[in-house]
PDB file of C-alpha atoms in Angstrom:
ATOM      1  CA  UNK A   1    -101.877  90.199 -29.321  1.00  0.00           C
ATOM      2  CA  UNK A   2     -97.945  90.486 -28.020  1.00  0.00           C
ATOM      3  CA  UNK A   3     -95.917  92.677 -28.904  1.00  0.00           C
ATOM      4  CA  UNK A   4     -93.354  92.053 -30.500  1.00  0.00           C
ATOM      5  CA  UNK A   5     -89.666  91.493 -28.926  1.00  0.00           C
ATOM      6  CA  UNK A   6     -91.242  90.842 -25.452  1.00  0.00           C
ATOM      7  CA  UNK A   7     -89.162  87.625 -25.299  1.00  0.00           C
ATOM      8  CA  UNK A   8     -86.583  89.959 -25.298  1.00  0.00           C
ATOM      9  CA  UNK A   9     -88.264  91.245 -21.843  1.00  0.00           C
ATOM     10  CA  UNK A  10     -84.378  91.578 -18.600  1.00  0.00           C
ATOM     11  CA  UNK A  11     -81.918  89.917 -20.760  1.00  0.00           C
ATOM     12  CA  UNK A  12     -79.987  92.761 -20.853  1.00  0.00           C
ATOM     13  CA  UNK A  13     -80.078  93.125 -17.022  1.00  0.00           C
ATOM     14  CA  UNK A  14     -79.055  89.246 -17.254  1.00  0.00           C
ATOM     15  CA  UNK A  15     -75.897  90.525 -19.372  1.00  0.00           C
ATOM     16  CA  UNK A  16     -75.207  93.095 -17.057  1.00  0.00           C
ATOM     17  CA  UNK A  17     -75.190  90.472 -14.203  1.00  0.00           C
ATOM     18  CA  UNK A  18     -72.580  88.508 -16.426  1.00  0.00           C
ATOM     19  CA  UNK A  19     -70.715  91.108 -17.217  1.00  0.00           C
ATOM     20  CA  UNK A  20     -70.427  93.491 -14.672  1.00  0.00           C
ATOM     21  CA  UNK A  21     -67.703  90.578 -12.136  1.00  0.00           C
ATOM     22  CA  UNK A  22     -65.597  90.411 -15.576  1.00  0.00           C
ATOM     23  CA  UNK A  23     -65.472  93.431 -15.784  1.00  0.00           C
ATOM     24  CA  UNK A  24     -64.683  94.622 -12.412  1.00  0.00           C
ATOM     25  CA  UNK A  25     -61.923  92.159 -12.051  1.00  0.00           C
ATOM     26  CA  UNK A  26     -60.124  93.685 -15.037  1.00  0.00           C
ATOM     27  CA  UNK A  27     -60.871  96.346 -13.890  1.00  0.00           C
ATOM     28  CA  UNK A  28     -58.312  95.436 -10.668  1.00  0.00           C
ATOM     29  CA  UNK A  29     -55.941  93.397 -13.090  1.00  0.00           C
ATOM     30  CA  UNK A  30     -55.376  96.729 -14.421  1.00  0.00           C
ATOM     31  CA  UNK A  31     -54.272  98.789 -10.918  1.00  0.00           C
ATOM     32  CA  UNK A  32     -52.147  95.429  -9.963  1.00  0.00           C
ATOM     33  CA  UNK A  33     -50.480  96.197 -13.184  1.00  0.00           C
ATOM     34  CA  UNK A  34     -50.487  99.539 -12.930  1.00  0.00           C
ATOM     35  CA  UNK A  35     -48.670  98.816  -9.360  1.00  0.00           C
ATOM     36  CA  UNK A  36     -46.059  96.891 -11.070  1.00  0.00           C
ATOM     37  CA  UNK A  37     -45.080  99.227 -13.582  1.00  0.00           C
ATOM     38  CA  UNK A  38     -45.021 103.340 -11.232  1.00  0.00           C
ATOM     39  CA  UNK A  39     -43.273 100.240  -8.618  1.00  0.00           C
ATOM     40  CA  UNK A  40     -40.592  99.827 -11.909  1.00  0.00           C
ATOM     41  CA  UNK A  41     -40.232 102.985 -11.894  1.00  0.00           C
ATOM     42  CA  UNK A  42     -39.504 103.927  -9.519  1.00  0.00           C
ATOM     43  CA  UNK A  43     -36.342 101.662  -8.350  1.00  0.00           C
ATOM     44  CA  UNK A  44     -34.978 101.772 -11.676  1.00  0.00           C
ATOM     45  CA  UNK A  45     -35.412 105.869 -10.720  1.00  0.00           C
ATOM     46  CA  UNK A  46     -33.175 105.016  -7.069  1.00  0.00           C
ATOM     47  CA  UNK A  47     -30.850 102.477  -8.944  1.00  0.00           C
ATOM     48  CA  UNK A  48     -29.616 106.410 -11.704  1.00  0.00           C
ATOM     49  CA  UNK A  49     -30.106 107.880  -8.851  1.00  0.00           C
ATOM     50  CA  UNK A  50     -27.890 106.822  -6.591  1.00  0.00           C
ATOM     51  CA  UNK A  51     -24.931 105.188  -8.950  1.00  0.00           C
ATOM     52  CA  UNK A  52     -24.975 108.793  -9.521  1.00  0.00           C
ATOM     53  CA  UNK A  53     -24.149 109.960  -6.868  1.00  0.00           C
ATOM     54  CA  UNK A  54     -21.524 106.767  -6.467  1.00  0.00           C
ATOM     55  CA  UNK A  55     -19.461 108.037  -9.346  1.00  0.00           C
ATOM     56  CA  UNK A  56     -19.612 111.847  -8.229  1.00  0.00           C
ATOM     57  CA  UNK A  57     -17.949 109.970  -4.435  1.00  0.00           C
ATOM     58  CA  UNK A  58     -13.983 110.622  -4.079  1.00  0.00           C
ATOM     59  CA  UNK A  59     -13.505 106.616  -2.755  1.00  0.00           C
ATOM     60  CA  UNK A  60     -14.920 104.099  -3.109  1.00  0.00           C
ATOM     61  CA  UNK A  61     -16.500 103.544   0.866  1.00  0.00           C
ATOM     62  CA  UNK A  62     -17.768 106.903   0.059  1.00  0.00           C
ATOM     63  CA  UNK A  63     -19.168 105.612  -3.360  1.00  0.00           C
ATOM     64  CA  UNK A  64     -21.424 102.717  -0.425  1.00  0.00           C
ATOM     65  CA  UNK A  65     -22.756 105.032   1.455  1.00  0.00           C
ATOM     66  CA  UNK A  66     -24.023 107.669  -0.440  1.00  0.00           C
ATOM     67  CA  UNK A  67     -25.297 105.430  -3.046  1.00  0.00           C
ATOM     68  CA  UNK A  68     -27.024 103.623  -0.243  1.00  0.00           C
ATOM     69  CA  UNK A  69     -28.162 107.237   1.593  1.00  0.00           C
ATOM     70  CA  UNK A  70     -29.631 108.636  -2.314  1.00  0.00           C
ATOM     71  CA  UNK A  71     -31.365 105.040  -2.985  1.00  0.00           C
ATOM     72  CA  UNK A  72     -33.204 105.349   0.998  1.00  0.00           C
ATOM     73  CA  UNK A  73     -33.940 108.397   0.383  1.00  0.00           C
ATOM     74  CA  UNK A  74     -35.676 108.511  -3.756  1.00  0.00           C
ATOM     75  CA  UNK A  75     -37.591 105.424  -2.117  1.00  0.00           C
ATOM     76  CA  UNK A  76     -38.825 106.961   1.124  1.00  0.00           C
ATOM     77  CA  UNK A  77     -42.179 107.582   1.563  1.00  0.00           C
ATOM     78  CA  UNK A  78     -42.938 104.337  -0.376  1.00  0.00           C
ATOM     79  CA  UNK A  79     -45.637 101.989   1.369  1.00  0.00           C
ATOM     80  CA  UNK A  80     -45.270  99.732  -1.233  1.00  0.00           C
ATOM     81  CA  UNK A  81     -41.755  98.712  -0.818  1.00  0.00           C
ATOM     82  CA  UNK A  82     -42.005  95.753   1.279  1.00  0.00           C
ATOM     83  CA  UNK A  83     -39.097  95.575   4.238  1.00  0.00           C
ATOM     84  CA  UNK A  84     -37.347  98.770   2.499  1.00  0.00           C
ATOM     85  CA  UNK A  85     -34.728  98.112  -0.304  1.00  0.00           C
ATOM     86  CA  UNK A  86     -31.624  96.109  -0.591  1.00  0.00           C
ATOM     87  CA  UNK A  87     -28.810  98.806  -2.737  1.00  0.00           C
ATOM     88  CA  UNK A  88     -25.969  96.631  -3.491  1.00  0.00           C
ATOM     89  CA  UNK A  89     -23.064  99.654  -4.615  1.00  0.00           C
ATOM     90  CA  UNK A  90     -20.382  97.526  -7.684  1.00  0.00           C
ATOM     91  CA  UNK A  91     -16.856  99.075  -6.887  1.00  0.00           C
ATOM     92  CA  UNK A  92     -15.187  96.475  -8.024  1.00  0.00           C
ATOM     93  CA  UNK A  93     -13.109  98.618 -11.080  1.00  0.00           C
ATOM     94  CA  UNK A  94     -13.633 101.613  -8.638  1.00  0.00           C
ATOM     95  CA  UNK A  95     -10.506 103.972 -10.619  1.00  0.00           C
ATOM     96  CA  UNK A  96     -10.220 106.871 -12.819  1.00  0.00           C
ATOM     97  CA  UNK A  97     -12.214 105.845 -16.113  1.00  0.00           C
ATOM     98  CA  UNK A  98     -13.947 103.304 -14.706  1.00  0.00           C
ATOM     99  CA  UNK A  99     -17.552 102.280 -13.208  1.00  0.00           C
ATOM    100  CA  UNK A 100     -19.405 102.313 -10.365  1.00  0.00           C
ATOM    101  CA  UNK A 101     -22.920  99.733 -10.647  1.00  0.00           C
ATOM    102  CA  UNK A 102     -26.057 100.432  -7.979  1.00  0.00           C
ATOM    103  CA  UNK A 103     -28.304  97.377  -8.420  1.00  0.00           C
ATOM    104  CA  UNK A 104     -31.665  97.930  -5.723  1.00  0.00           C
ATOM    105  CA  UNK A 105     -33.719  94.786  -5.111  1.00  0.00           C
ATOM    106  CA  UNK A 106     -37.548  95.733  -3.136  1.00  0.00           C
ATOM    107  CA  UNK A 107     -40.543  93.115  -2.684  1.00  0.00           C
ATOM    108  CA  UNK A 108     -43.796  94.804  -3.860  1.00  0.00           C
ATOM    109  CA  UNK A 109     -46.556  94.433  -1.432  1.00  0.00           C
ATOM    110  CA  UNK A 110     -49.391  93.700  -3.263  1.00  0.00           C
ATOM    111  CA  UNK A 111     -51.760  91.331  -1.437  1.00  0.00           C
ATOM    112  CA  UNK A 112     -54.387  93.610  -1.512  1.00  0.00           C
ATOM    113  CA  UNK A 113     -54.834  92.945  -4.832  1.00  0.00           C
ATOM    114  CA  UNK A 114     -54.240  88.704  -4.559  1.00  0.00           C
ATOM    115  CA  UNK A 115     -58.445  87.398  -5.011  1.00  0.00           C
ATOM    116  CA  UNK A 116     -57.351  87.959  -9.138  1.00  0.00           C
ATOM    117  CA  UNK A 117     -54.268  86.183  -9.544  1.00  0.00           C
ATOM    118  CA  UNK A 118     -51.593  88.221  -8.684  1.00  0.00           C
ATOM    119  CA  UNK A 119     -48.910  87.448  -6.100  1.00  0.00           C
ATOM    120  CA  UNK A 120     -48.880  87.974  -2.538  1.00  0.00           C
ATOM    121  CA  UNK A 121     -45.155  90.060  -3.805  1.00  0.00           C
ATOM    122  CA  UNK A 122     -43.276  90.478  -6.517  1.00  0.00           C
ATOM    123  CA  UNK A 123     -39.850  91.584  -6.266  1.00  0.00           C
ATOM    124  CA  UNK A 124     -38.088  94.198  -8.116  1.00  0.00           C
ATOM    125  CA  UNK A 125     -34.328  95.420  -8.890  1.00  0.00           C
ATOM    126  CA  UNK A 126     -32.958  98.218 -10.504  1.00  0.00           C
ATOM    127  CA  UNK A 127     -29.764  98.534 -12.186  1.00  0.00           C
ATOM    128  CA  UNK A 128     -27.964 101.549 -13.284  1.00  0.00           C
ATOM    129  CA  UNK A 129     -24.449 101.542 -13.955  1.00  0.00           C
ATOM    130  CA  UNK A 130     -22.343 104.938 -14.477  1.00  0.00           C
ATOM    131  CA  UNK A 131     -17.977 106.107 -15.573  1.00  0.00           C
ATOM    132  CA  UNK A 132     -15.863 107.521 -13.341  1.00  0.00           C
ATOM    133  CA  UNK A 133     -14.852 110.391 -14.452  1.00  0.00           C
ATOM    134  CA  UNK A 134     -10.860 109.870 -15.996  1.00  0.00           C
ATOM    135  CA  UNK A 135      -9.820 114.129 -14.645  1.00  0.00           C
ATOM    136  CA  UNK A 136     -11.730 113.946 -10.849  1.00  0.00           C
ATOM    137  CA  UNK A 137      -8.879 113.140  -7.786  1.00  0.00           C
ATOM    138  CA  UNK A 138      -9.612 110.354  -6.593  1.00  0.00           C
ATOM    139  CA  UNK A 139      -8.352 109.563  -3.023  1.00  0.00           C
ATOM    140  CA  UNK A 140      -7.881 106.205  -1.431  1.00  0.00           C
ATOM    141  CA  UNK A 141      -8.785 107.103   1.938  1.00  0.00           C
ATOM    142  CA  UNK A 142     -10.112 103.731   4.484  1.00  0.00           C
ATOM    143  CA  UNK A 143     -12.780 106.109   5.584  1.00  0.00           C
ATOM    144  CA  UNK A 144     -14.886 107.269   2.904  1.00  0.00           C
ATOM    145  CA  UNK A 145     -14.376 111.007   4.066  1.00  0.00           C
ATOM    146  CA  UNK A 146     -15.898 113.460   1.696  1.00  0.00           C
ATOM    147  CA  UNK A 147     -14.478 117.051   1.787  1.00  0.00           C
ATOM    148  CA  UNK A 148     -16.494 119.045   3.738  1.00  0.00           C
ATOM    149  CA  UNK A 149     -17.049 116.089   6.494  1.00  0.00           C
ATOM    150  CA  UNK A 150     -16.904 116.984   9.923  1.00  0.00           C
ATOM    151  CA  UNK A 151     -14.052 115.417  10.662  1.00  0.00           C
TER     152      UNK A 151
END
């Protein structure tokens, strides 16, 4: 006599062979999505910090310099930003009560995850705007010198 359930022998192995590649692909997709979320957060944070530095500068050239320095410092140590961040500072409304804007662009390297269907690189942008204080002195020096800078 045959024991009940002999017809199911080996079905669990077959299910695992079929499901495991799908599960691994799903985990790799989650890793790629996590990298994108983390990268977007870092780019947005660097833009926010850069615009804050630019908004407290004394002149438009100094604001552009401070924004670039702050963005570079905020994005340092990120190996995924291929070519380094590109920083654009909008000082077209530079005046007391005006505003300054910073846009940071970075290409995220996803080449190691391209075999699951993700693109090789993805361009991310972070944008932030900050008001310029109405009551602080804003000079118009062409050199962009800050108080405390060496002559």
